[in-house]
Short mmCIF file of C-alpha atoms and ligand atoms in Angstrom, two decimals:
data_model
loop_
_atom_site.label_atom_id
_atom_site.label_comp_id
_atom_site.label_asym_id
_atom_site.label_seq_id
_atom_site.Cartn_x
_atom_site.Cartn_y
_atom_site.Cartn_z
CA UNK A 1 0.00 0.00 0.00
CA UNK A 2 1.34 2.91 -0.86
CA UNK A 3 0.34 7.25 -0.24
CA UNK A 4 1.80 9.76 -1.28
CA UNK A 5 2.95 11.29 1.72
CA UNK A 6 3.99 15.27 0.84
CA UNK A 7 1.23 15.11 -2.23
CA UNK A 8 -1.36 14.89 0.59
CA UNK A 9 -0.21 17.48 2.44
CA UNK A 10 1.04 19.80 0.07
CA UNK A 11 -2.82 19.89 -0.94
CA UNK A 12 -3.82 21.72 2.11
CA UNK A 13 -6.27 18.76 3.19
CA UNK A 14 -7.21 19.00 6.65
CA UNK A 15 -8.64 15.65 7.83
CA UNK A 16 -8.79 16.02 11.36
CA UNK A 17 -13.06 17.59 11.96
CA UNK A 18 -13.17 17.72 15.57
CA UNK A 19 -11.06 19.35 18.01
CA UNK A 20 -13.29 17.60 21.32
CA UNK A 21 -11.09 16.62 24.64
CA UNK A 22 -8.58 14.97 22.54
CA UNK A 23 -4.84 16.18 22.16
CA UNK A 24 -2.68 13.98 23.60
CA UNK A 25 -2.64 10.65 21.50
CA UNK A 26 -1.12 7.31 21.82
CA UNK A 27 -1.12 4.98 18.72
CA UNK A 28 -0.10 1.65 19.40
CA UNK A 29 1.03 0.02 16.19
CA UNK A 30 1.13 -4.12 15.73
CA UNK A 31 3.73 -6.36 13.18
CA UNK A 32 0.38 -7.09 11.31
CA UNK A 33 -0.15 -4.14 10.39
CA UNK A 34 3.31 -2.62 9.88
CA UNK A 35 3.97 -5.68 7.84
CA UNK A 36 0.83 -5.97 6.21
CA UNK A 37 0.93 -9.60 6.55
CA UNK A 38 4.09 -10.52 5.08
CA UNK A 39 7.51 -11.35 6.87
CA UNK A 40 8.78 -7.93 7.11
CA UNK A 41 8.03 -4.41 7.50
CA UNK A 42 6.85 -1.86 4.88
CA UNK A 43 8.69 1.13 5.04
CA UNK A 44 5.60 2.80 3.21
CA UNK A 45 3.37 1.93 6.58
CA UNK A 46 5.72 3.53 8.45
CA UNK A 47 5.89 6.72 6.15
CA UNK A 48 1.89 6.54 6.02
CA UNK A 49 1.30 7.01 9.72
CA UNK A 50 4.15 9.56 10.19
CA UNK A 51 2.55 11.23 7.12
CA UNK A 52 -0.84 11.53 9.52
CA UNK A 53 1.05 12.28 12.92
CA UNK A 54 2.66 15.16 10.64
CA UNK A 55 -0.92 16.77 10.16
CA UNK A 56 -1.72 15.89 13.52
CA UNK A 57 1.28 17.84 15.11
CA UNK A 58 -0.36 20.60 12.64
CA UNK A 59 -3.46 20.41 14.27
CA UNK A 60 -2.03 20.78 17.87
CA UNK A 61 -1.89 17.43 19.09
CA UNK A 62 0.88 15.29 20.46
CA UNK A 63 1.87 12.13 19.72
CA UNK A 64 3.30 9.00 21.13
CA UNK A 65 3.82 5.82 18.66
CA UNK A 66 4.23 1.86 20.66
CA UNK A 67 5.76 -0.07 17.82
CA UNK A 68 6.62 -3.57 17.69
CA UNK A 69 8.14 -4.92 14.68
CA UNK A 70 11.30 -5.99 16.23
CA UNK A 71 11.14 -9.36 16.17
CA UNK A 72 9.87 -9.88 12.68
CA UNK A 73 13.21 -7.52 11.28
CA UNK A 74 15.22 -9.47 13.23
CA UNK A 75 14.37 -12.84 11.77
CA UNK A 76 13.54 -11.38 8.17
CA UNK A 77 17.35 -9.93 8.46
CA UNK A 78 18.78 -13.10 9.97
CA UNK A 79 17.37 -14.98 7.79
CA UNK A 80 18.39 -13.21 4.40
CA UNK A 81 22.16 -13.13 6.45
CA UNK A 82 24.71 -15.61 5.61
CA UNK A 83 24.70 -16.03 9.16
CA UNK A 84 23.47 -19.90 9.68
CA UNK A 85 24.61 -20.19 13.33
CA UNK A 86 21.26 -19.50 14.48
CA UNK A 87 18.49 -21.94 14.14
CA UNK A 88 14.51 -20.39 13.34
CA UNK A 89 13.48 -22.88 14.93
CA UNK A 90 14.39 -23.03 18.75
CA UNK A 91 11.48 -20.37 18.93
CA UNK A 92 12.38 -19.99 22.77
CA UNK A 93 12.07 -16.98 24.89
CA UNK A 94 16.15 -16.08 24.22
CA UNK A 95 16.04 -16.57 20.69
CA UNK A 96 12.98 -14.40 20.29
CA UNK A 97 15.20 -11.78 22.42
CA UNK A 98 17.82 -12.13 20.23
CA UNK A 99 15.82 -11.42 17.21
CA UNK A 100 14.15 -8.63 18.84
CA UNK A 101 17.36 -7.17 19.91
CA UNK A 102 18.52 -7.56 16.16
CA UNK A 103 15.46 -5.79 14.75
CA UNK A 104 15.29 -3.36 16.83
CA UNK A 105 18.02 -0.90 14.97
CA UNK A 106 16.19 -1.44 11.49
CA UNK A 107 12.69 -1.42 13.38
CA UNK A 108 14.06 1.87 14.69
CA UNK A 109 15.93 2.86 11.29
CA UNK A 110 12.93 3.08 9.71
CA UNK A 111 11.09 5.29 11.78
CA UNK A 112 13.59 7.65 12.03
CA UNK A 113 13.91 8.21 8.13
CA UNK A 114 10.24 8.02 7.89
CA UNK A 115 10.16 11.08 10.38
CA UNK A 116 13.29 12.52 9.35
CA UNK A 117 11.53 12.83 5.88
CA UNK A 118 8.96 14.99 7.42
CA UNK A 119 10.81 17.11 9.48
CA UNK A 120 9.68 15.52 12.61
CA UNK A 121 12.60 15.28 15.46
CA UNK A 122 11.85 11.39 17.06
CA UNK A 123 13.18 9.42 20.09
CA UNK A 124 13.61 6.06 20.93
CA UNK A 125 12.24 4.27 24.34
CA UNK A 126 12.27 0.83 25.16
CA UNK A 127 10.25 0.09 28.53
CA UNK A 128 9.14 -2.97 30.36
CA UNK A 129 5.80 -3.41 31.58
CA UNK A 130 7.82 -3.85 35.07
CA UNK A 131 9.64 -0.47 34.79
CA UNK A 132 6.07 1.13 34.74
CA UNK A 133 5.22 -0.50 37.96
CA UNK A 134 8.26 0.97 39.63
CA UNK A 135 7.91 4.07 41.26
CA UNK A 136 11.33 6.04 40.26
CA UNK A 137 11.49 4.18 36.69
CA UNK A 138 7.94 5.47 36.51
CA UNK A 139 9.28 8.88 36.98
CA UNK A 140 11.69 9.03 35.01
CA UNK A 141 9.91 7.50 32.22
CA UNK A 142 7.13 9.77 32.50
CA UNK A 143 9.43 12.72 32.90
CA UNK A 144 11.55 11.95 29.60
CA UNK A 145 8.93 11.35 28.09
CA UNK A 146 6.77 14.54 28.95
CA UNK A 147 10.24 16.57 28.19
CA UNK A 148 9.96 15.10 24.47
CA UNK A 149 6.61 16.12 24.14
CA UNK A 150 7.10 19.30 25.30
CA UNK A 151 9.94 19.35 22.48
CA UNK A 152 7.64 18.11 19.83
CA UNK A 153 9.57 15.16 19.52
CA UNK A 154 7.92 12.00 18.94
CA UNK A 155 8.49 9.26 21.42
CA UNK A 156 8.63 6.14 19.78
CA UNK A 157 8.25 2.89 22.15
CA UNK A 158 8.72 -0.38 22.27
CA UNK A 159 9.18 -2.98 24.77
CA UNK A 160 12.85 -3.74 26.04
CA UNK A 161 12.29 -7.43 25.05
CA UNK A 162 15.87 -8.01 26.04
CA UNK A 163 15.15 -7.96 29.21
CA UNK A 164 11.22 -8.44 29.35
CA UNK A 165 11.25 -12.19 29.77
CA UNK A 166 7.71 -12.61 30.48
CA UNK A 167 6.11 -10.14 27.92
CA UNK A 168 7.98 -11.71 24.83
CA UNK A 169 7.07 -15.47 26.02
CA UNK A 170 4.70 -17.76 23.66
CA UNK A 171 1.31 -16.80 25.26
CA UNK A 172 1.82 -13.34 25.73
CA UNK A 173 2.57 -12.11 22.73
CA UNK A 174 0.45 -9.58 21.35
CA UNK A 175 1.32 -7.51 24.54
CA UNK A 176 2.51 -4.33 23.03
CA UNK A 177 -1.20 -3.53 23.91
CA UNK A 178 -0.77 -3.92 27.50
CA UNK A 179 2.52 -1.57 27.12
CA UNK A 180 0.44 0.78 24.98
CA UNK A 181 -2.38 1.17 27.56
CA UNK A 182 0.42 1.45 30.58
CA UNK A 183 2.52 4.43 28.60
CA UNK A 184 -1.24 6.27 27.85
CA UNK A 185 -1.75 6.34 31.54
CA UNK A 186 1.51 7.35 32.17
CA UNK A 187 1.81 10.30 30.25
CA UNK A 188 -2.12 10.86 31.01
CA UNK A 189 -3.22 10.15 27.17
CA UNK A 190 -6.82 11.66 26.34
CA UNK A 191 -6.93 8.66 23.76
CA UNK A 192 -5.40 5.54 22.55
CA UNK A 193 -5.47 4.08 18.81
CA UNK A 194 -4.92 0.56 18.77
CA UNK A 195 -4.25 -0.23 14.94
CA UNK A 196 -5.33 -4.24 13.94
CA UNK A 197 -6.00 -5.37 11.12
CA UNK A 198 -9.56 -6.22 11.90
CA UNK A 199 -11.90 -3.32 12.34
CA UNK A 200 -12.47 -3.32 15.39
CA UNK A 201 -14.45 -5.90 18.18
CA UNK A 202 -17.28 -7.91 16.49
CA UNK A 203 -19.87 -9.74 17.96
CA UNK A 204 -18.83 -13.11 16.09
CA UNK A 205 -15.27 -13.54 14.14
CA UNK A 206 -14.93 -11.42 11.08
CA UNK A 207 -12.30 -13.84 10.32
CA UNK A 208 -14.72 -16.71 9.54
CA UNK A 209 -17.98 -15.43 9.55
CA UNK A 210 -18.60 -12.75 7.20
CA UNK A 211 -21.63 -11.20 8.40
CA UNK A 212 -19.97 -10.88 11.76
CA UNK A 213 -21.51 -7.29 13.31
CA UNK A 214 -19.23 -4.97 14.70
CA UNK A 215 -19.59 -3.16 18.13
CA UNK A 216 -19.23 0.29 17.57
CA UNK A 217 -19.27 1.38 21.13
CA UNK A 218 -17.99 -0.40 24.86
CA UNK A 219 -19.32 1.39 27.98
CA UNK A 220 -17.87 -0.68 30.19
CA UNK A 221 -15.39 -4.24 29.53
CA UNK A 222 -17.21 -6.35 31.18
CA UNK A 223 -17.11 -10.33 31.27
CA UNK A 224 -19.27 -10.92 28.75
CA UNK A 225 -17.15 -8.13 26.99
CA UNK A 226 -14.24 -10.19 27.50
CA UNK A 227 -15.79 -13.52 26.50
CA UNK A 228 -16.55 -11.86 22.92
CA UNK A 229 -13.28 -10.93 22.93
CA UNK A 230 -11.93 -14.37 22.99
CA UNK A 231 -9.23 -16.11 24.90
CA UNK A 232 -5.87 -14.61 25.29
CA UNK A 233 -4.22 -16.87 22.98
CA UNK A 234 -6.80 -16.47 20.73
CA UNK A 235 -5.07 -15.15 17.48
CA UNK A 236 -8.35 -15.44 15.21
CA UNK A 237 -9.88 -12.26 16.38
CA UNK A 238 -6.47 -10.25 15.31
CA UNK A 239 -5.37 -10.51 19.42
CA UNK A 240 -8.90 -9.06 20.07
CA UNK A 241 -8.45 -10.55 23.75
CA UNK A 242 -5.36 -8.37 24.26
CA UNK A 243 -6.72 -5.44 22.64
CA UNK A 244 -9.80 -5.19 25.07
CA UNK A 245 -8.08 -6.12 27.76
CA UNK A 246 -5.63 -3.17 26.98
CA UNK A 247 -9.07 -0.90 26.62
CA UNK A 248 -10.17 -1.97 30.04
CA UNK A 249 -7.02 -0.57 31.58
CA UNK A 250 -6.44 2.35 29.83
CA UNK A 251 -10.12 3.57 30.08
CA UNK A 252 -10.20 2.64 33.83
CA UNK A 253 -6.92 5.29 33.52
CA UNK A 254 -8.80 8.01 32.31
CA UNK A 255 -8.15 7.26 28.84
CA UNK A 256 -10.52 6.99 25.53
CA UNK A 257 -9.59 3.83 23.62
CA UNK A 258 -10.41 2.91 20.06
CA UNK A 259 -9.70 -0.18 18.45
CA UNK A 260 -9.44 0.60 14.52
CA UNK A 261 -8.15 -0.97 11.27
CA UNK A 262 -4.60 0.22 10.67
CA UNK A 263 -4.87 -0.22 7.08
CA UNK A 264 -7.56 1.71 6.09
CA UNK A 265 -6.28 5.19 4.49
CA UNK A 266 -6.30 7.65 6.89
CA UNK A 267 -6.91 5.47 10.11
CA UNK A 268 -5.03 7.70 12.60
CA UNK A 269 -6.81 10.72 11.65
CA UNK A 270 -9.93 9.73 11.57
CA UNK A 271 -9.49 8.13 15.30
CA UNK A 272 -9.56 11.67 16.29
CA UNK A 273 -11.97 12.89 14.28
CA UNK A 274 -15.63 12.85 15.53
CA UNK A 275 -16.15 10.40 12.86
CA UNK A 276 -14.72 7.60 14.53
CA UNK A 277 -14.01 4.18 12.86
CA UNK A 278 -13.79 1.24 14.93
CA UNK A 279 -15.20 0.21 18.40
CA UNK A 280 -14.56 2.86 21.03
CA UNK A 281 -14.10 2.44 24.86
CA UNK A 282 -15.36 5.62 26.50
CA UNK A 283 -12.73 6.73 29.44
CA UNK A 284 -14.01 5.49 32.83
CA UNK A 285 -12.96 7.98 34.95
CA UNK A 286 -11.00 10.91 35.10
CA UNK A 287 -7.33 11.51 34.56
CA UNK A 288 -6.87 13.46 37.56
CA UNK A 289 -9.21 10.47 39.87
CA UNK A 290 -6.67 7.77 37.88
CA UNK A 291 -3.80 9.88 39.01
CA UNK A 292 -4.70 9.84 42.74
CA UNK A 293 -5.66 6.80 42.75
CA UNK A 294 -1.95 5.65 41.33
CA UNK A 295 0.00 7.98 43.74
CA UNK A 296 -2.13 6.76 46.68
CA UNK A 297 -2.16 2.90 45.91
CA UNK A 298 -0.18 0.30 47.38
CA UNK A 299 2.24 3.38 48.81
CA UNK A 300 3.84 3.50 51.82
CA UNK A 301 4.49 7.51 52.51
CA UNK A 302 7.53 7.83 53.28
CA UNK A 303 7.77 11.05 54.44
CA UNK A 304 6.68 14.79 54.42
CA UNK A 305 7.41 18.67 53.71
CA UNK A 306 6.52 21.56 54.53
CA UNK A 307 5.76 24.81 52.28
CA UNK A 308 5.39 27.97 52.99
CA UNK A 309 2.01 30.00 52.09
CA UNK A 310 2.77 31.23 48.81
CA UNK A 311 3.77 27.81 47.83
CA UNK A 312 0.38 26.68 49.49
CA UNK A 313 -1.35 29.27 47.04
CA UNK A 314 0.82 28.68 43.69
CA UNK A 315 0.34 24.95 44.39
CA UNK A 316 -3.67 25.09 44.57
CA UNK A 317 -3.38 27.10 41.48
CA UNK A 318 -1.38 24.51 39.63
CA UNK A 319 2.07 24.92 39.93
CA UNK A 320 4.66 22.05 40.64
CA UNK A 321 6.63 22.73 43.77
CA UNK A 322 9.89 24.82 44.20
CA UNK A 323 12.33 24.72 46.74
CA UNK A 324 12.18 28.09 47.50
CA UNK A 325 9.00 27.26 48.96
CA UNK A 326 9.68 24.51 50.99
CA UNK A 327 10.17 25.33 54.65
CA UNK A 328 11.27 21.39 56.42
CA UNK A 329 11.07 18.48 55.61
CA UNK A 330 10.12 15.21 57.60
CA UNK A 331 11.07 11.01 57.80
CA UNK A 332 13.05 9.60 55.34
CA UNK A 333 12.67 9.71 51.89
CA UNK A 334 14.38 8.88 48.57
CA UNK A 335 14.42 10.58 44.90
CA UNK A 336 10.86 9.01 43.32
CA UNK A 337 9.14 8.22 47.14
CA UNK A 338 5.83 9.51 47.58
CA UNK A 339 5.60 12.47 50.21
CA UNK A 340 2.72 14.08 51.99
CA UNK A 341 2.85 18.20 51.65
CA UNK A 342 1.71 19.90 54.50
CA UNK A 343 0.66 23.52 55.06
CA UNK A 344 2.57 26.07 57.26
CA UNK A 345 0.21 25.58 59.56
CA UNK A 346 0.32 21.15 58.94
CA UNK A 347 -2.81 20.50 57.10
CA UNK A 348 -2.15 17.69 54.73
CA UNK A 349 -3.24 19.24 51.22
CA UNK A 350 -1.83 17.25 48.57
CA UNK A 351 0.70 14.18 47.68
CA UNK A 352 3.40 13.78 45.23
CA UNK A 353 6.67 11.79 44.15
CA UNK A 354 9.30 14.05 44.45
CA UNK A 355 12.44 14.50 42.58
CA UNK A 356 14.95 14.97 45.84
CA UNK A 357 15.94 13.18 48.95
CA UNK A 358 15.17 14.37 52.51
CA UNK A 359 19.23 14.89 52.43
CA UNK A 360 19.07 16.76 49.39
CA UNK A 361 16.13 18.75 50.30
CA UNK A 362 17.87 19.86 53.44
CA UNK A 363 20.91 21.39 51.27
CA UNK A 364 17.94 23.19 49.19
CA UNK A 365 15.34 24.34 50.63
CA UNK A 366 14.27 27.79 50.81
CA UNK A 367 16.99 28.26 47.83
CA UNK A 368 16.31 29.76 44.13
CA UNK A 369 15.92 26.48 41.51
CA UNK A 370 19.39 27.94 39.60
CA UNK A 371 21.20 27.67 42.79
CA UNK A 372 20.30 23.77 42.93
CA UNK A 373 23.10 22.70 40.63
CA UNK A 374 25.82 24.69 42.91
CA UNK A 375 24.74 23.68 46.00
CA UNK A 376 24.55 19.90 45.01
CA UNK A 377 26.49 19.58 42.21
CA UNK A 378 24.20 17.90 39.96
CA UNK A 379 20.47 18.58 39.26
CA UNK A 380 17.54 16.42 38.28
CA UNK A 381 15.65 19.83 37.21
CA UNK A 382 14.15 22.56 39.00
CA UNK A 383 10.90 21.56 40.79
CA UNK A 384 11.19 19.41 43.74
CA UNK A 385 7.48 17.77 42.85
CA UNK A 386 6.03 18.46 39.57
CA UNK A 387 2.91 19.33 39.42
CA UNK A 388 2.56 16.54 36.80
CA UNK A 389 3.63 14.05 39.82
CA UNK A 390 1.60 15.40 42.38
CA UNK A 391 -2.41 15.24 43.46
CA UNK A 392 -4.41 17.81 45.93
CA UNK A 393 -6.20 15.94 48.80
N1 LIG B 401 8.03 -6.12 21.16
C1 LIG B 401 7.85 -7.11 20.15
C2 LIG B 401 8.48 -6.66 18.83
O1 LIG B 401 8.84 -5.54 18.67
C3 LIG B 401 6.40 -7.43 19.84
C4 LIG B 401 5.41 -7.51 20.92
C5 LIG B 401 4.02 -7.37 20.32
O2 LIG B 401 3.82 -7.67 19.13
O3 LIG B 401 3.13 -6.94 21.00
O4 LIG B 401 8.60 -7.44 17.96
#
């Protein structure tokens, strides 16, 4: 399949209709798709959806791209090498981590000339479902990649199979979805495109029965959701299982979710558009309730501070946390704990993570953000809790 990509553009086209809730965008895209099928991927796929995330950047949105690919390069590549030391068939968990690890630089290759084309600045991230569950690799995955929104650069992620074991094994494959719905709740998506190659969740499989109907809207994943959606190994339905079960945690995140076919012209941008294609998972609660709820689970508190009342004021009105403002600080804490902030006069009023130690905190507070990097000798930026990390009580 092929587009023209500057033709399009060049026209003056604009296909995005609706400007709704919707600005921050994750599109999670699968090997199906990207390869269309066939053993290895199409460069023209790739050049196709940067071609739409160009006139979405145009629009005012930002967007994130989850990729996988890897481990179809890497045995397409090995295989056309005269390399015959490693056998196809072992199929094991290390040989698909080899192959991953091989296709990740033309995986990534490809990308980058597709956006490089365009004039779009992109960045590589490889995560693991597990660094999203820890608290400081959750920060610092979430700051990066904020800071390369911010930039206009477009993150583009896939899993670090290397050292994934789990998410790369037999049954899970398929599980870039669950990565895709973990990075839209970590960078607080309004909406996640999951491209298939099916159009979306049907009633019966498209696959094999042709008058299959297709469910054009999911209040709620629910079992009997989840029981059209198949079983998890069920590869019939185009990894519908996956898929939904992505939906259900994303939406219960805060974010929208929209399962579309990736090869129909235009896919991405209509996914924003109010003329949605596909079957789409309405956002079960807010982004700021998700938020609170993620700070506040499982945590133990570790500790406290203390700001003073303009810092009380600025922070109700938005604003991340400076040490300037901070007064003392209480127990013991590390760089990505989760802290209580208290009012001059000790109410509790919000939590956050914060970026400094109760040691380094001592050394800076009540000091000017510049003067961080002198009295430390290092920095990890200017805010002690962003207000990105951080929820009011
Ligand atoms: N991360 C794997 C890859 O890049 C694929 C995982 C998936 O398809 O969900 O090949």
């Amino acid at each position: 399949m092929f587009f023209s990509i500057a033709g399009r553009i060049e026209s003056g086209e604009s296909l995005v209709k609706n400007n709704s809730d919707i600005y921050r965008v994750v599109v999670k895209i699968g090997t199906n798709v990207l390869t269309q099928g066939g053993d290895m991927v199409i460069y023209e796929k790739m050049q196709d959806i940067v071609r739409q995330i160009l006139t979405l950047h145009r629009e005012g949105y930002e967007v994130l791209l989850v990729t996988s690919g890897a481990i179809t390069e890497g045995r397409s590549l090995l295989a056309r090498s005269k390399n015959n030391q490693f056998s196809m068939e072992s199929g094991g968990i290390a040989s698909k981590q080899v192959l991953a690890a091989v296709g990740q630089v033309p995986l990534m290759r490809g990308w980058e000339q597709a956006f490089t084309e365009l004039n779009i600045l992109s960045a590589q991230a490889l995560i693991t479902r597990r660094d999203v569950s820890d608290r400081l690799s959750y920060l610092h995955a979430r700051n990066t990649l904020l800071k390369l929104l911010e930039l206009n650069i477009v993150p583009i992620i896939n899993e670090n199979d290397v050292v994934a074991v789990d998410e790369i094994a037999e049954v899970n494959i398929g599980d870039n979805d669950h990565l895709s719905a973990l990075i839209a709740n970590l960078v607080d998506a309004d909406l996640l495109v999951i491209l298939s190659d099916v159009s979306g969740l049907y009633e019966s499989d498209p696959k094999v029965n042709e008058d299959a109907v297709l469910i054009e809207k999911v209040e709620s994943v629910d079992d009997y959701v989840m029981s059209i959606a198949g079983s998890a190994g069920d590869r019939g339905r185009g990894g519908m299982a996956t898929k939904v079960s992505a939906a259900k945690i994303a939406t219960e995140s805060g974010t929208h979710v929209l399962i579309t076919n990736g090869n129909v012209e235009d896919c991405v941008l209509y996914s924003v558009s109010d003329e949605k294609r596909g079957t789409f998972f309405p956002a079960q609660s807010s982004k700021v309730e998700s938020r609170r709820r993620y700070l506040l689970s499982n945590v133990v508190i570790k500790g406290s501070l203390t700001v003073d009342d303009g810092a009380e004021e600025a922070l109700r009105k938005g604003s991340s946390i400076l040490p300037v403002g901070v007064v003392s600080s209480n127990g013991y804490f590390q760089r990505g704990d989760v802290v209580d902030i208290h009012s001059i006069l000790g109410t509790r009023i919000a939590v956050g993570i914060t970026n400094y130690s109760v040691d380094e905190l001592g050394k800076i507070k009540g000091i000017q953000s510049s003067e961080i990097l002198s009295k430390l000798g290092y920095e990890y930026g200017e805010e002690i809790i962003h207000r990105n990390n951080m929820t009011m009580i």
